[in-house]
Amino acid sequence: MANPPSVLYVELVMSIDRIGDAARVAPVREGEWPPAVVVAHLADVDEAVWHARIDAMVEAFESGSPEPYFDNWEPDPVATYERYHGWSVDEAIARAMATRIAFVTRLRDLAPEQYDGIRGHHEVFGEMDTQAVVMAVLAHDEEHRASFLLP
């Protein structure tokens, strides 16, 4: 059984809360982004990747165009570090929560036929519908949260 949208929306917001808790106590590790940069990166991904992909999927669905194809996206690590290295963890959490709430709002604004009908194809994940995108968001979040918790 698929997850009800309301459960996924709560999980999307709570995921940022959990990441924030982990980032606040995470050590800064040599050669890695500091916790604030990692959290701010999640906000960038929400805007540049997840929100944009939902928009592209809706546009294709509404226009009858072919389903969009998505390449794997990786941030520029130097540019991301330069943009956020002076931020506090709390500033990064606030940005990440704002972008995540905007993403959830976008999902909530989908008409039922859009939520159920939009599709896209990803070079790594294959065919993606709305729930697959949400699960990819949560998996990406957890990957970064785990990096804070592992020795």
Short mmCIF file of C-alpha atoms in Angstrom, two decimals:
data_model
loop_
_atom_site.label_atom_id
_atom_site.label_comp_id
_atom_site.label_asym_id
_atom_site.label_seq_id
_atom_site.Cartn_x
_atom_site.Cartn_y
_atom_site.Cartn_z
CA MET A 1 0.00 0.00 0.00
CA ALA A 2 1.27 3.44 -0.89
CA ASN A 3 1.85 5.94 1.88
CA PRO A 4 -0.95 8.49 2.29
CA PRO A 5 0.25 11.93 1.19
CA SER A 6 -0.31 13.40 4.66
CA VAL A 7 2.14 10.90 6.17
CA LEU A 8 4.75 11.79 3.57
CA TYR A 9 4.29 15.51 4.15
CA VAL A 10 4.89 15.10 7.88
CA GLU A 11 7.94 12.93 7.21
CA LEU A 12 9.40 15.53 4.84
CA VAL A 13 9.20 18.24 7.51
CA MET A 14 10.26 16.00 10.38
CA SER A 15 13.26 14.86 8.38
CA ILE A 16 14.68 18.39 8.41
CA ASP A 17 14.00 18.58 12.14
CA ARG A 18 15.92 15.32 12.71
CA ILE A 19 18.79 16.50 10.51
CA GLY A 20 18.93 19.74 12.46
CA ASP A 21 19.18 17.87 15.76
CA ALA A 22 22.01 15.72 14.40
CA ALA A 23 23.81 18.70 12.83
CA ARG A 24 23.79 20.64 16.10
CA VAL A 25 25.88 17.95 17.82
CA ALA A 26 27.91 16.73 14.84
CA PRO A 27 31.65 17.32 14.88
CA VAL A 28 33.38 19.21 12.12
CA ARG A 29 35.46 16.61 10.29
CA GLU A 30 38.66 17.40 8.44
CA GLY A 31 38.18 17.36 4.68
CA GLU A 32 34.37 17.31 4.83
CA TRP A 33 31.74 20.00 4.67
CA PRO A 34 30.87 21.35 8.12
CA PRO A 35 27.36 20.47 9.34
CA ALA A 36 25.90 23.87 8.42
CA VAL A 37 27.05 23.47 4.81
CA VAL A 38 25.52 20.00 4.59
CA VAL A 39 22.17 21.25 5.91
CA ALA A 40 22.19 24.27 3.59
CA HIS A 41 22.99 21.91 0.70
CA LEU A 42 19.70 20.11 1.42
CA ALA A 43 17.87 23.41 0.89
CA ASP A 44 19.66 23.90 -2.43
CA VAL A 45 18.65 20.40 -3.51
CA ASP A 46 15.03 21.03 -2.52
CA GLU A 47 14.94 24.09 -4.77
CA ALA A 48 17.17 23.07 -7.67
CA VAL A 49 16.23 19.41 -7.89
CA TRP A 50 13.10 18.22 -6.13
CA HIS A 51 10.85 21.25 -6.60
CA ALA A 52 12.04 21.72 -10.18
CA ARG A 53 11.43 18.07 -11.02
CA ILE A 54 7.89 18.11 -9.67
CA ASP A 55 7.25 21.25 -11.74
CA ALA A 56 8.66 19.60 -14.89
CA MET A 57 6.57 16.48 -14.31
CA VAL A 58 3.41 18.55 -13.83
CA GLU A 59 4.14 20.62 -16.92
CA ALA A 60 4.59 17.49 -19.05
CA PHE A 61 1.44 15.91 -17.59
CA GLU A 62 -0.67 19.01 -18.22
CA SER A 63 0.63 19.64 -21.73
CA GLY A 64 0.62 16.02 -22.85
CA SER A 65 4.36 16.24 -23.51
CA PRO A 66 6.65 13.27 -23.02
CA GLU A 67 7.61 12.53 -19.44
CA PRO A 68 10.77 14.42 -18.49
CA TYR A 69 14.13 12.69 -18.15
CA PHE A 70 16.36 13.68 -15.25
CA ASP A 71 20.12 13.35 -15.11
CA ASN A 72 21.77 12.72 -11.79
CA TRP A 73 22.61 16.06 -10.17
CA GLU A 74 25.60 16.76 -8.01
CA PRO A 75 26.42 20.13 -6.45
CA ASP A 76 29.65 21.97 -7.05
CA PRO A 77 31.35 21.16 -3.73
CA VAL A 78 33.61 24.21 -3.74
CA ALA A 79 30.83 26.65 -4.62
CA THR A 80 28.54 25.13 -2.00
CA TYR A 81 31.23 25.38 0.66
CA GLU A 82 32.04 28.97 -0.31
CA ARG A 83 28.39 29.97 -0.19
CA TYR A 84 27.63 28.51 3.25
CA HIS A 85 30.85 28.03 5.24
CA GLY A 86 30.15 31.15 7.34
CA TRP A 87 26.61 30.11 8.23
CA SER A 88 25.62 28.79 11.62
CA VAL A 89 23.85 25.44 11.85
CA ASP A 90 20.68 27.23 12.96
CA GLU A 91 20.76 29.55 9.92
CA ALA A 92 21.15 26.53 7.66
CA ILE A 93 18.32 24.69 9.42
CA ALA A 94 16.03 27.71 8.99
CA ARG A 95 16.80 27.82 5.26
CA ALA A 96 16.32 24.07 4.89
CA MET A 97 13.01 24.16 6.77
CA ALA A 98 11.77 27.06 4.63
CA THR A 99 12.59 25.29 1.37
CA ARG A 100 11.13 22.02 2.65
CA ILE A 101 7.87 23.69 3.67
CA ALA A 102 7.73 25.30 0.21
CA PHE A 103 8.21 21.84 -1.33
CA VAL A 104 5.48 20.31 0.83
CA THR A 105 3.18 23.20 -0.06
CA ARG A 106 3.85 22.54 -3.76
CA LEU A 107 2.96 18.89 -3.29
CA ARG A 108 -0.19 19.75 -1.32
CA ASP A 109 -1.25 22.10 -4.12
CA LEU A 110 -1.22 19.31 -6.69
CA ALA A 111 -4.65 18.28 -7.90
CA PRO A 112 -5.37 14.61 -7.11
CA GLU A 113 -5.00 13.65 -10.77
CA GLN A 114 -1.62 15.43 -10.88
CA TYR A 115 -0.41 13.78 -7.66
CA ASP A 116 -1.39 10.36 -8.98
CA GLY A 117 -0.53 10.91 -12.64
CA ILE A 118 2.76 12.78 -12.96
CA ARG A 119 5.79 10.78 -14.00
CA GLY A 120 9.39 11.29 -14.94
CA HIS A 121 12.43 9.14 -15.63
CA HIS A 122 15.71 9.38 -13.74
CA GLU A 123 18.98 7.97 -14.99
CA VAL A 124 19.62 6.22 -11.64
CA PHE A 125 16.17 5.76 -10.06
CA GLY A 126 14.23 4.86 -13.23
CA GLU A 127 10.56 5.79 -13.48
CA MET A 128 9.50 8.21 -10.76
CA ASP A 129 6.06 9.30 -9.66
CA THR A 130 5.25 11.74 -6.86
CA GLN A 131 5.83 9.20 -4.10
CA ALA A 132 9.11 8.04 -5.64
CA VAL A 133 10.35 11.63 -5.63
CA VAL A 134 9.36 12.00 -1.97
CA MET A 135 11.12 8.75 -1.09
CA ALA A 136 14.26 9.94 -2.92
CA VAL A 137 14.15 13.19 -0.90
CA LEU A 138 13.88 11.26 2.35
CA ALA A 139 16.66 8.84 1.37
CA HIS A 140 18.95 11.76 0.50
CA ASP A 141 18.15 13.39 3.83
CA GLU A 142 18.90 10.19 5.71
CA GLU A 143 22.19 9.71 3.89
CA HIS A 144 23.35 13.08 5.17
CA ARG A 145 21.88 12.61 8.65
CA ALA A 146 23.73 9.31 8.95
CA SER A 147 26.96 11.05 8.04
CA PHE A 148 26.53 13.21 11.15
CA LEU A 149 25.94 10.20 13.38
CA LEU A 150 28.63 7.84 12.14
CA PRO A 151 32.12 8.00 13.62
#
